Structure formats: structure tokens, C-alpha cells
Coordinates of C-alpha atoms in Angstrom, one line a residue:
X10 CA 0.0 0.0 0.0
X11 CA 1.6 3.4 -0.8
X12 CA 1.9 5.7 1.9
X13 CA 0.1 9.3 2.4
X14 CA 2.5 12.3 1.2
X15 CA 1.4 13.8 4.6
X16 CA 1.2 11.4 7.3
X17 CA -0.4 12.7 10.7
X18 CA -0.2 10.5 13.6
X19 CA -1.2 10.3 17.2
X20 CA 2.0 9.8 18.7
X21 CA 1.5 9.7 22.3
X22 CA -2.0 11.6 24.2
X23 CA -2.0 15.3 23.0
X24 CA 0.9 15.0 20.4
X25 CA 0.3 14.8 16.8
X26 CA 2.9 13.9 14.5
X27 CA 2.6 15.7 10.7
X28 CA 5.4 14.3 8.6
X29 CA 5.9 15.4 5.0
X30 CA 7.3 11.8 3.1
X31 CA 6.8 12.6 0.0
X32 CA 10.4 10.8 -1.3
X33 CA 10.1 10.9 -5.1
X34 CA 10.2 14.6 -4.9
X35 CA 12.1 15.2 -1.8
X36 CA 9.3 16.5 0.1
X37 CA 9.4 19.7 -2.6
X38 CA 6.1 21.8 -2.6
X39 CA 4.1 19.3 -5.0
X40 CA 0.5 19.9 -5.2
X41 CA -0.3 17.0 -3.4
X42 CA 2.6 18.1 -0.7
X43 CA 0.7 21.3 0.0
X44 CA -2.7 20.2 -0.2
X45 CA -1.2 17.8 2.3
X46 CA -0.2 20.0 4.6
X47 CA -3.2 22.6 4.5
X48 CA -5.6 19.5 5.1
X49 CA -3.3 18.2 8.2
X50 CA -3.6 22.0 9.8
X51 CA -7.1 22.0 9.2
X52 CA -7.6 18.8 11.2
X53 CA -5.7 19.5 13.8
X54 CA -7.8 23.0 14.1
X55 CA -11.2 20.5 14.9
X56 CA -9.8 18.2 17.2
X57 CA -9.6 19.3 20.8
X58 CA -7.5 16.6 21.8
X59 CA -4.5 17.7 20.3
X60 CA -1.8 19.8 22.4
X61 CA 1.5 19.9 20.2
X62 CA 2.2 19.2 16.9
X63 CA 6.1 17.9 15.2
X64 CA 6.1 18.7 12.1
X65 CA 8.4 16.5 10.0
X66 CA 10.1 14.8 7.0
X67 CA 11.5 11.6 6.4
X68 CA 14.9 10.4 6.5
X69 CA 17.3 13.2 5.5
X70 CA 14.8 15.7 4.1
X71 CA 12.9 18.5 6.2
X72 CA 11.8 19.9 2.9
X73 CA 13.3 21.2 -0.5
X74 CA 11.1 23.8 -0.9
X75 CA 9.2 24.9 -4.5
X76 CA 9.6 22.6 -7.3
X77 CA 11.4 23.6 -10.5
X78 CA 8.0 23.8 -12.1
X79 CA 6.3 25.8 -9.3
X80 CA 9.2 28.3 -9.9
X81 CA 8.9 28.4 -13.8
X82 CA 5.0 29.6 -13.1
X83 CA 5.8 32.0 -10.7
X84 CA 8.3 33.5 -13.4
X85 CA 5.3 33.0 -16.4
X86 CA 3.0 35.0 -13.5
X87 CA 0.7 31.9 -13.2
X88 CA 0.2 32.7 -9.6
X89 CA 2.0 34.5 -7.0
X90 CA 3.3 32.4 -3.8
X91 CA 0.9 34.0 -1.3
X92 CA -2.1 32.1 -3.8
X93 CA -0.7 28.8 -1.4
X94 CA -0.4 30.3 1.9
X95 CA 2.1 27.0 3.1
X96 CA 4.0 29.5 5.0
X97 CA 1.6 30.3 7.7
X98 CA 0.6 26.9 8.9
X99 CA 2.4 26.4 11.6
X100 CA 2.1 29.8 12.8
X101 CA -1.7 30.3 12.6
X102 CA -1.7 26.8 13.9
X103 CA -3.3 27.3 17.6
X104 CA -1.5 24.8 19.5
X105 CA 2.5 25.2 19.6
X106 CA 4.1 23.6 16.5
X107 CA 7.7 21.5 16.8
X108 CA 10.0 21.7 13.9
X109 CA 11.9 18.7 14.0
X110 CA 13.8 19.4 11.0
X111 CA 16.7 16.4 11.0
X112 CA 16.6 16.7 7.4
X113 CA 17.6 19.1 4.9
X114 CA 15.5 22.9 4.7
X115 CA 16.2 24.3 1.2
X116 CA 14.6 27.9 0.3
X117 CA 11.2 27.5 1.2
X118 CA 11.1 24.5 2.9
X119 CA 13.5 26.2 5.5
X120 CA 11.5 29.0 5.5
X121 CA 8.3 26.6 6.6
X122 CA 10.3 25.4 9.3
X123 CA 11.0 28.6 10.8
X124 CA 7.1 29.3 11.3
X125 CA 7.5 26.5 14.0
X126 CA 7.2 27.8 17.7
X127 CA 10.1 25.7 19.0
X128 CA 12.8 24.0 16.2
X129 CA 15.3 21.9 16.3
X130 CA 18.2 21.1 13.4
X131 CA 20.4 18.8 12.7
X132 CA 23.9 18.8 13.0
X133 CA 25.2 17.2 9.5
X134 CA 22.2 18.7 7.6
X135 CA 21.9 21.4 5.3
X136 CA 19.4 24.8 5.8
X137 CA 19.5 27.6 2.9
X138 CA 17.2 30.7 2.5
X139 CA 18.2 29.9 -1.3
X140 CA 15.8 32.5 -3.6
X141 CA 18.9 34.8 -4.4
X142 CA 20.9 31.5 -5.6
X143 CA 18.0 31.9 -8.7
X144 CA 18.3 35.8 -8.6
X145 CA 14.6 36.3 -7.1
X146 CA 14.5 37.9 -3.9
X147 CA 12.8 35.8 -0.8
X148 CA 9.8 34.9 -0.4
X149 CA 7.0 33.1 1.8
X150 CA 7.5 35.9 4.9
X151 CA 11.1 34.9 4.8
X152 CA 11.9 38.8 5.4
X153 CA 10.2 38.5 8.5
X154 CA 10.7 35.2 10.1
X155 CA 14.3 34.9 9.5
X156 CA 15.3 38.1 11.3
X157 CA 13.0 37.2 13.8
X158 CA 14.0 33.5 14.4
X159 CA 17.8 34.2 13.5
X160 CA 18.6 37.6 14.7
X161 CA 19.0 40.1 11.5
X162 CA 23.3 39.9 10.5
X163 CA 22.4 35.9 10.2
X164 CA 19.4 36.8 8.6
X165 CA 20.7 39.2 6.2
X166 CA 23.7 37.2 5.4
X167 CA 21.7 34.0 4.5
X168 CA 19.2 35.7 2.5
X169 CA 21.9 37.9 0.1
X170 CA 24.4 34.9 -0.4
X171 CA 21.8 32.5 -1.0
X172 CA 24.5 30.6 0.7
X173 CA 24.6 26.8 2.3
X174 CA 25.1 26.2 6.1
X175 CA 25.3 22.8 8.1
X176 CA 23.6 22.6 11.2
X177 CA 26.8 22.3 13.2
X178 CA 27.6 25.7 11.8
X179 CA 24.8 27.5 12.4
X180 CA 25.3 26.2 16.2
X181 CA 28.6 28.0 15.5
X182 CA 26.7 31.1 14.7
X183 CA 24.2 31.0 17.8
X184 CA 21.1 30.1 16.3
X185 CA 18.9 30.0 19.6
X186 CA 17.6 26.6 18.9
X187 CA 18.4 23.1 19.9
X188 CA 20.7 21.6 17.4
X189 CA 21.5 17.7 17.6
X190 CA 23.2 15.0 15.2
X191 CA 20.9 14.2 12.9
X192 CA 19.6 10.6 14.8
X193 CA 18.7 12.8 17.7
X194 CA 16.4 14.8 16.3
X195 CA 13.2 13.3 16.6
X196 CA 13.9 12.2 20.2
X197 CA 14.8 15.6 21.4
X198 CA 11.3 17.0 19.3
X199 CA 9.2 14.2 21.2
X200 CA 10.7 15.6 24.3
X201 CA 9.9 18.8 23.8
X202 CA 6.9 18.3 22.7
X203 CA 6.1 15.7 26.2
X204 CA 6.9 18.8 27.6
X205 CA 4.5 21.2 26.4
X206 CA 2.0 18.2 26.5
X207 CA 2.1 18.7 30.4
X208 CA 0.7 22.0 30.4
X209 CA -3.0 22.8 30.3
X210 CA -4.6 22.9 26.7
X211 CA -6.7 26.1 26.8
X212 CA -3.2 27.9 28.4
X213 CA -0.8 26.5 25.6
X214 CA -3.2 28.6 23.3
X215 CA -3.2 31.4 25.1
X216 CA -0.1 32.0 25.5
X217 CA 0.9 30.9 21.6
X218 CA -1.7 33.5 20.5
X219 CA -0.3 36.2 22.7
X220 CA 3.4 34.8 22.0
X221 CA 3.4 35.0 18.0
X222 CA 0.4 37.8 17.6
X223 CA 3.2 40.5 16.7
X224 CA 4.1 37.9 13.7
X225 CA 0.8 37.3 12.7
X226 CA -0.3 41.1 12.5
X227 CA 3.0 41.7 10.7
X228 CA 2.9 39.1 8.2
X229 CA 1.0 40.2 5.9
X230 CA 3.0 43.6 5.5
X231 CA 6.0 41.6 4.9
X232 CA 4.3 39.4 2.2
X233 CA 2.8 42.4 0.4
X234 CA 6.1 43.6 0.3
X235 CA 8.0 40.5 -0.9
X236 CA 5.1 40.4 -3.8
X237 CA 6.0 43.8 -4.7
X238 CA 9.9 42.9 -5.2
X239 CA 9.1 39.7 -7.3
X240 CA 7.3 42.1 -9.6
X241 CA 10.4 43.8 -10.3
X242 CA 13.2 40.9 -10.1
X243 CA 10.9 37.5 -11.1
X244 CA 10.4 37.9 -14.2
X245 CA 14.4 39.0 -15.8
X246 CA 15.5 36.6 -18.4
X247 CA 18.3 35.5 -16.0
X248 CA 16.1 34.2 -13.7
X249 CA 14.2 31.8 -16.0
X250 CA 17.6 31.1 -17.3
X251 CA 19.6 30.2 -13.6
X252 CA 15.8 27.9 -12.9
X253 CA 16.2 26.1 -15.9
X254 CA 20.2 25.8 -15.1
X255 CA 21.2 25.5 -11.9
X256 CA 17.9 24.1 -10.1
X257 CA 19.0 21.3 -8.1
X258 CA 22.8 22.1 -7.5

């Protein structure tokens, strides 16, 4: 039997386990991925059992982020990357939301990650705000969640060099989240998450919501303003030509 692209599970009483394992496509933002994902949130909202939520991938993928074809639409101006709010999930999500990202986060996919109220990395894994690598500036609230969850000279640095950084190195750098080998990850999420499993429901939620209102109330500012700058550096010839080149690398 083939398994679900999104998988949610009841791992212990009041955690729920999404996990993206969508391994033909390296948990890249397929249609079925998203639609995945937006379905899994949506459940969660209705059941009142649910405390915490990981939020997963499989193996040694977090996520990859948009798919080579996702981008050559946003370049054609088939849609615009806030017609899929994937972003938000997490963060509109009203319990808290565990990134246990032991795989890879690539553009995107890190960016998804970083919605999470508590994350951990990996230590040999890769993480990449990787839109400037194509010569499109970020997207997906990255110009506000990054500065928020990294501090802004990390931030900054990521988003203009479009550049690579391990786990270990990011640790390095002070990221001021748990970061474990790679193996560890899920065990130190499930901890966490025990943790926050402990407390009272209707005071988890209250506290999220006053916690991550300022991010909510500021997102879509940020968005507005990351739409505005794809409408004057999507759609150059060089970035259809670096998609169709160097996606993948």
C-alpha cells in the first residue's frame, strides 16, 4: 500500500505527528505536498485533543522547498506564492508547533520550518534561504521570520548569499535553537513536545496566541512587500535562465 505524502499521527496523548514523506520529490512543494499539509492543519484546528504538533520529514529531508516547475509559473506570473499560503501553517496553527527538522531545509522548505514555535536542526544537515541563488528575492514571509528567528546579520547574510550552512555551523553562529546529530532529532522533538504536552490545553493557546500575535499582525506587511519585489526581479531573463540551469545544485 503506498503511503500518504502527509502522514499525521497520534504519537502519544496530546501530540500529533505531521510528517511530509513525499520521497520521489524530496518533500518539494508538489501539489499534493501542499494540499497535504493545509488538510493536516485543518484537522488539527477540529480536534480538541491535540496539544502539540512535530512537524516533520522523512529520512534526510525537512523539505526542499518549490519545485522547478512551481518556480517556472511563478516566473510566467501563473500565480503569486501567497495564492498557497504554506507559510503560515504552523504559525496560525493554535497549538504550539515542533520543527523537527533532522533533514535538509532548502529555500522554502526552511523558511516553513522557521514558522515552528520551538525548532530543532540537525547537526550534518543542510538549511539555505536559497531564492537569491535563482536571482529572485525571498519569499513566503522569509523577510520577517528569518530576522526574527535568527537575529537580523544571520538573517541578512543567508538571504543575500543565498549561501549553504550545516547545522553544526549554524550552532557555530548562535542560532537559539536546539541543534543535535541528525539521529537525535526526533527524540529531542518528542521531548519537547512531552513537555509542552504537560501543560494545560486552553493555556498553551493562550499563551501561543499572545506569544506569535506580533508575527501574525505583521505578516501580511511583509508578504505584500515580498510580492512587490518579485514584480520587479521574477520575471528577468536571467532568472528563467539560472531555474532552468542550476535548479538542483
Amino acid at each position: 500500500m503506498t503511503e500518504p505524502i502527509v502522514d499525521v499521527a497520534t504519537l502519544e496523548p496530546g501530540i500529533v505527528q505531521v510528517r511530509m514523506q513525499d520521497r520521489a520529490n524530496k518533500n518539494t512543494f508538489t501539489e499534493e505536498l501542499i494540499a497535504g499539509l493545509t488538510a493536516a492543519f485543518a484537522g488539527i484546528r477540529e480536534r480538541a485533543d491535540c496539544k502539540v504538533v512535530i512537524l516533520t520529514g522523512y529520512d534526510h529531508y525537512f523539505s526542499s522547498g518549490g519545485t522547478q516547475a512551481g518556480l517556472r509559473d511563478l516566473f510566467e506570473g501563473r500565480y503569486q506564492f501567497s495564492d498557497k499560503d504554506l507559510y503560515s501553517l504552523a504559525l496560525n496553527c493554535p497549538v504550539p508547533v515542533v520543527a523537527a527538522m533532522g533533514g535538509h531545509g532548502i529555500g522554502g522548505g526552511f523558511v516553513l520550518g522557521m514558522f515552528a514555535d520551538v525548532i530543532v536542526l540537525g547537526r550534518e544537515s543542510v538549511y539555505t534561504a536559497n531564492f537569491m541563488k535563482y536571482g529572485f528575492t525571498p519569499g513566503m514571509g522569509s523577510t520577517l521570520i528569518l530576522p526574527n528567528k535568527l537575529g537580523f546579520a544571520l538573517a541578512e547574510e543567508m538571504m543575500l548569499t543565498a549561501a549553504t550552512y550545516r547545522g553544526e555551523e549554524l550552532q557555530r553562529r548562535g542560532v537559539p535553537f536546539a541543534v543535535v546529530p541528525r539521529d537525535a532529532v526526533a527524540g529531542h522533538a518528542l521531548e519537547l513536545a512531552r513537555t509542552l504536552a504537560e501543560k494545560p490545553r486552553v493555556s498553551l493557546m493562550t499563551l501561543k496566541d499572545h506569544l506569535v500575535a506580533p508575527l501574525r499582525a505583521e505578516l501580511a506587511r511583509h508578504v505584500g512587500q515580498e510580492l512587490a519585489m518579485h514584480a520587479v526581479t521574477f520575471h528577468q531573463r536571467e532568472v528563467r535562465e539560472r531555474i532552468d540551469t542550476v535548479f538542483g545544485q
